[in-house]
Coordinates of C-alpha atoms and ligand atoms in Angstrom, one line a residue:
M1 CA -7.4 11.6 22.1
P2 CA -3.6 11.7 21.8
D3 CA -1.8 10.2 24.8
A4 CA 0.0 12.3 27.4
G5 CA 3.1 12.5 25.2
G6 CA 1.1 13.8 22.3
A7 CA 1.3 10.5 20.3
M8 CA -1.7 9.9 18.1
R9 CA -3.3 6.8 16.6
I10 CA -3.5 7.5 12.9
A11 CA -5.1 5.5 10.1
I12 CA -3.7 6.1 6.6
V13 CA -5.9 5.1 3.7
G14 CA -3.7 4.4 0.7
A15 CA -0.2 3.0 0.8
G16 CA 1.3 4.5 -2.4
M17 CA 4.3 6.8 -2.3
A18 CA 2.2 9.6 -0.5
G19 CA 0.7 7.4 2.2
L20 CA 3.9 5.5 2.9
S21 CA 6.0 8.7 3.1
C22 CA 3.5 10.3 5.5
G23 CA 3.4 7.0 7.5
Q24 CA 7.2 6.9 7.7
R25 CA 7.4 10.5 8.9
L26 CA 4.6 10.2 11.4
S27 CA 5.9 6.9 12.8
R28 CA 9.4 8.4 13.3
L29 CA 7.7 11.3 15.2
G30 CA 6.4 8.7 17.6
H31 CA 2.8 8.4 16.4
E32 CA 1.1 5.0 16.1
V33 CA 0.4 4.5 12.4
R34 CA -1.7 1.9 10.6
L35 CA -1.9 1.8 6.8
F36 CA -4.7 0.3 4.7
D37 CA -4.6 -0.4 0.9
K38 CA -7.1 -2.0 -1.4
G39 CA -4.3 -3.3 -3.6
R40 CA -2.8 -6.8 -3.3
G41 CA 0.7 -5.4 -2.8
P42 CA 2.8 -2.3 -2.7
G43 CA 3.1 0.1 -5.6
G44 CA 0.0 2.1 -6.3
R45 CA 0.7 4.2 -9.4
M46 CA 4.4 3.1 -9.1
A47 CA 3.4 -0.6 -9.6
T48 CA 5.3 -3.4 -11.4
R49 CA 3.3 -6.1 -13.1
R50 CA 4.7 -9.7 -13.4
M51 CA 3.5 -12.0 -16.1
E52 CA 4.2 -15.6 -16.9
D53 CA 4.8 -16.6 -20.5
G54 CA 5.8 -20.2 -21.4
G55 CA 7.9 -20.5 -18.2
T56 CA 9.4 -17.1 -18.5
T57 CA 8.6 -14.3 -16.1
L58 CA 8.2 -10.9 -17.7
H59 CA 8.3 -7.7 -15.7
F60 CA 6.7 -4.3 -16.6
D61 CA 6.8 -1.1 -14.6
H62 CA 3.4 0.1 -16.0
G63 CA 2.8 3.2 -14.0
A64 CA 5.5 5.8 -13.2
Q65 CA 8.6 5.2 -15.4
Y66 CA 11.2 7.1 -13.4
F67 CA 11.4 9.9 -10.9
T68 CA 13.6 12.8 -10.1
A69 CA 14.8 14.1 -6.7
R70 CA 15.1 17.9 -6.3
D71 CA 13.7 18.7 -2.9
P72 CA 16.6 18.3 -0.4
R73 CA 14.5 16.1 1.8
F74 CA 13.6 13.8 -1.0
V75 CA 17.3 13.8 -2.2
E76 CA 18.2 12.5 1.3
Q77 CA 15.5 9.8 1.1
V78 CA 16.6 8.7 -2.4
A79 CA 20.3 8.5 -1.2
H80 CA 19.1 6.2 1.6
W81 CA 17.2 4.0 -1.0
E82 CA 20.3 3.9 -3.2
A83 CA 22.4 2.8 -0.2
S84 CA 19.9 0.0 0.6
G85 CA 19.8 -1.2 -3.1
V86 CA 16.2 -0.3 -3.8
A87 CA 16.8 2.6 -6.2
A88 CA 19.4 3.5 -8.8
R89 CA 20.1 6.1 -11.4
W90 CA 18.9 5.4 -15.0
A91 CA 20.8 7.6 -17.4
A92 CA 18.7 6.6 -20.4
A93 CA 15.8 8.7 -19.0
G94 CA 18.0 11.7 -18.0
D95 CA 20.9 12.7 -15.8
D96 CA 18.6 13.2 -12.9
A97 CA 16.4 10.1 -13.4
W98 CA 16.0 7.4 -10.8
V99 CA 14.1 4.1 -10.8
G100 CA 13.3 1.5 -8.1
T101 CA 15.5 -1.7 -8.3
P102 CA 14.9 -4.5 -9.1
A103 CA 11.4 -3.1 -9.9
M104 CA 9.8 0.3 -9.7
N105 CA 7.8 -0.6 -6.6
A106 CA 11.0 -1.6 -4.6
P107 CA 11.2 1.6 -2.5
L108 CA 7.5 1.3 -1.6
K109 CA 8.0 -2.4 -0.8
A110 CA 10.8 -1.5 1.6
M111 CA 8.7 1.2 3.3
A112 CA 5.7 -1.0 3.5
G113 CA 7.8 -3.7 5.1
E114 CA 9.0 -1.4 7.8
L115 CA 5.6 0.1 8.6
G116 CA 3.4 -2.9 8.0
V117 CA 0.4 -2.4 5.6
Q118 CA -2.9 -4.2 5.6
F119 CA -3.4 -4.9 1.9
G120 CA -6.6 -6.1 0.3
T121 CA -8.6 -3.7 2.5
R122 CA -10.8 -1.1 0.7
I123 CA -12.0 1.6 3.0
E124 CA -15.5 2.6 2.0
Q125 CA -16.4 5.2 4.6
L126 CA -14.9 7.3 7.4
V127 CA -17.1 7.5 10.5
R128 CA -16.9 10.2 13.2
D129 CA -16.7 8.6 16.6
G130 CA -16.7 11.3 19.3
E131 CA -13.4 13.1 19.1
G132 CA -12.0 10.3 16.9
W133 CA -12.6 8.2 13.8
Q134 CA -13.5 4.8 12.7
I135 CA -12.9 3.4 9.3
D136 CA -15.4 1.1 7.5
G137 CA -14.7 -1.5 4.9
E138 CA -14.3 -5.2 4.5
G139 CA -11.4 -6.3 6.7
A140 CA -11.1 -2.9 8.4
P141 CA -10.3 -3.2 12.1
D142 CA -12.8 -2.3 14.8
A143 CA -10.6 0.4 16.2
R144 CA -10.7 4.0 17.0
F145 CA -8.2 6.5 15.6
D146 CA -7.4 10.1 16.5
A147 CA -6.9 11.1 12.9
V148 CA -7.4 9.6 9.4
L149 CA -5.2 10.5 6.5
V150 CA -6.6 10.0 3.0
A151 CA -3.8 9.4 0.5
V152 CA -5.7 8.1 -2.5
P153 CA -6.1 9.5 -6.0
A154 CA -8.3 12.6 -6.1
E155 CA -11.2 10.9 -7.8
Q156 CA -11.3 8.2 -5.1
A157 CA -10.8 10.7 -2.3
G158 CA -14.0 12.7 -3.0
P159 CA -16.5 10.2 -1.7
L160 CA -14.5 9.5 1.5
L161 CA -14.2 13.2 2.2
Q162 CA -17.6 14.4 1.3
P163 CA -19.5 13.9 4.6
H164 CA -16.8 15.5 6.7
A165 CA -14.9 18.0 4.5
P166 CA -17.2 19.0 1.6
A167 CA -14.8 21.8 0.5
M168 CA -11.9 19.3 0.2
A169 CA -14.2 16.8 -1.5
R170 CA -15.2 19.4 -4.1
L171 CA -11.6 20.1 -4.8
A172 CA -10.9 16.4 -5.2
D173 CA -14.0 16.0 -7.5
Q174 CA -12.7 18.9 -9.7
T175 CA -9.4 17.1 -10.2
A176 CA -9.4 14.8 -13.2
S177 CA -6.4 12.6 -13.8
D178 CA -5.1 12.2 -17.4
P179 CA -5.9 8.8 -18.8
C180 CA -3.0 6.7 -20.0
W181 CA -3.4 3.6 -22.2
T182 CA -0.4 1.4 -21.6
L183 CA 0.8 -1.5 -23.7
M184 CA 3.0 -4.1 -22.1
A185 CA 4.8 -6.1 -24.8
G186 CA 7.3 -9.0 -24.4
F187 CA 9.5 -10.1 -27.2
E188 CA 11.5 -13.3 -27.8
A189 CA 14.6 -11.4 -28.9
P190 CA 15.8 -7.8 -28.3
L191 CA 14.3 -5.3 -30.7
A192 CA 16.7 -3.7 -33.2
L193 CA 16.3 -0.3 -31.6
V194 CA 19.4 1.5 -30.4
Q195 CA 17.7 3.7 -27.8
D196 CA 16.1 2.4 -24.6
T197 CA 13.5 5.1 -24.5
L198 CA 11.2 7.0 -27.0
R199 CA 9.3 10.2 -26.2
Q200 CA 6.5 12.1 -28.0
R201 CA 6.3 10.0 -31.2
G202 CA 2.8 10.5 -32.6
P203 CA 0.4 8.7 -30.4
I204 CA 3.2 7.4 -28.2
G205 CA 3.9 9.7 -25.2
W206 CA 6.7 7.5 -23.8
A207 CA 8.1 4.0 -24.5
A208 CA 10.8 2.2 -22.6
R209 CA 12.8 -1.0 -22.8
N210 CA 11.9 -2.1 -19.2
N211 CA 14.8 -4.6 -19.1
A212 CA 17.3 -1.8 -19.8
K213 CA 16.6 -0.3 -16.3
P214 CA 19.2 -1.2 -13.7
G215 CA 18.8 -4.5 -11.9
R216 CA 16.2 -6.1 -14.3
A217 CA 16.3 -9.6 -15.9
N218 CA 17.2 -9.8 -19.5
E219 CA 13.9 -10.7 -21.1
E220 CA 13.0 -8.0 -23.7
C221 CA 10.0 -6.1 -22.3
W222 CA 8.6 -2.8 -23.5
V223 CA 6.2 -0.5 -21.8
I224 CA 4.5 1.8 -24.3
Q225 CA 2.4 4.6 -22.9
A226 CA 0.0 6.6 -25.2
S227 CA -0.1 10.4 -24.9
P228 CA -2.9 11.8 -22.7
E229 CA -4.7 13.1 -25.9
W230 CA -4.6 9.8 -27.7
S231 CA -5.6 8.0 -24.5
R232 CA -8.6 10.3 -24.0
A233 CA -9.7 9.9 -27.6
H234 CA -9.6 6.1 -27.3
L235 CA -10.6 5.8 -23.6
E236 CA -13.7 3.7 -24.1
E237 CA -12.3 1.3 -26.7
D238 CA -11.5 -2.4 -26.0
A239 CA -8.0 -3.0 -24.9
E240 CA -7.3 -5.2 -27.9
Ligands
FAD1 C1 0.8 5.8 -16.2 C2 1.5 6.7 -15.2 C3 2.7 7.1 -15.5 C4 3.4 8.0 -14.6 N1 4.7 8.4 -14.9 C5 5.4 9.0 -13.9 C6 6.7 9.3 -14.1 O1 7.3 8.9 -15.1 N2 7.4 10.0 -13.1 C7 6.7 10.4 -12.0 O2 7.4 11.0 -11.1 N3 5.4 10.1 -11.8 C8 4.7 9.5 -12.7 N4 3.4 9.2 -12.5 C9 2.8 9.7 -11.3 C10 3.1 8.9 -10.0 O3 3.0 7.5 -10.3 C11 2.2 9.3 -9.0 O4 2.2 10.7 -8.8 C12 2.4 8.6 -7.6 O5 2.8 7.3 -7.7 C13 1.2 8.8 -6.8 O6 1.4 8.3 -5.5 P1 0.2 8.4 -4.5 O7 0.7 7.8 -3.2 O8 -0.3 9.8 -4.4 O9 -1.0 7.6 -5.1 P2 -1.1 6.1 -5.6 O10 0.2 5.5 -6.0 O11 -2.2 6.0 -6.5 O12 -1.5 5.4 -4.2 C14 -2.8 5.4 -3.7 C15 -3.1 4.0 -3.1 O13 -4.4 4.1 -2.5 C16 -5.0 2.9 -2.6 N5 -6.5 3.1 -2.5 C17 -7.3 3.9 -3.3 N6 -8.5 3.9 -2.8 C18 -8.5 3.2 -1.7 C19 -9.5 2.9 -0.7 N7 -10.8 3.4 -0.8 N8 -9.1 2.1 0.4 C20 -7.9 1.6 0.5 N9 -6.9 1.9 -0.4 C21 -7.2 2.7 -1.5 C22 -4.6 2.4 -4.0 O14 -4.7 1.0 -4.1 C23 -3.2 2.9 -4.1 O15 -2.2 1.9 -3.7 C24 2.7 8.3 -13.4 C25 1.5 7.8 -13.1 C26 0.9 7.0 -14.0 C27 -0.5 6.4 -13.7

């Protein structure tokens, strides 16, 4: 039950952009929010991968490449990120393109730091407990919540929702994400390519010189994402 002031205890499953944004807003409204994510750190589909190669650290933003801000509320949020140094414009992708700095996941890292997220916790099941909820999964707390918010990709939301909200589960099950084969390539020297981005070139949907984004180290790193059609046609092949 919410307390006398209407404040609720809310569990949020998934700490990507959606879960963290909801968490931030609910927390500012006075609710008690706890976030859980199966990943090792912040990012979700806005993740950044670090790799060691002969003493050099390479960085690749392998999910979302940039974002735009059009809704006035998001514009305000992005201005706040810019002022705190965790986002910057990236003109190579467009006049209205933004990226996290020094890595794509930086805004999420900042939000996760403020809210506190329990990473490494996969929620397997939501359990009705009287008027409230419990969440099940290794490492999940033995606690009762007034509400649970599911902020995971549709395909993963279906099984969690099924016992409690079959109509929503059906909607989630009918939503299929486009696949995206992504190549992360590091080079010893800068490639002789004038542009920092390529779009729609045969099988390549998008490619970007990751180190050309603001705030990155100099090592030449490219993220090359295949088009959804090419990715679908080659989905089951070995990565090599
Ligand atoms: C390859 C690729 C390229 C993209 N390019 C762009 C782009 O250029 N511009 C753009 O605006 N958008 C882009 N997107 C889309 C954008 O990344 C997503 O829309 C956005 O990041 C989704 O945020 P989310 O919070 O909804 O989900 P996610 O970021 O997926 O977050 C969900 C979180 O839930 C966690 N989770 C899942 N199941 C469980 C569970 N059972 N228990 C606990 N935790 C769980 C996951 O670990 C994850 O961290 C791209 C996406 C991909 C994959």
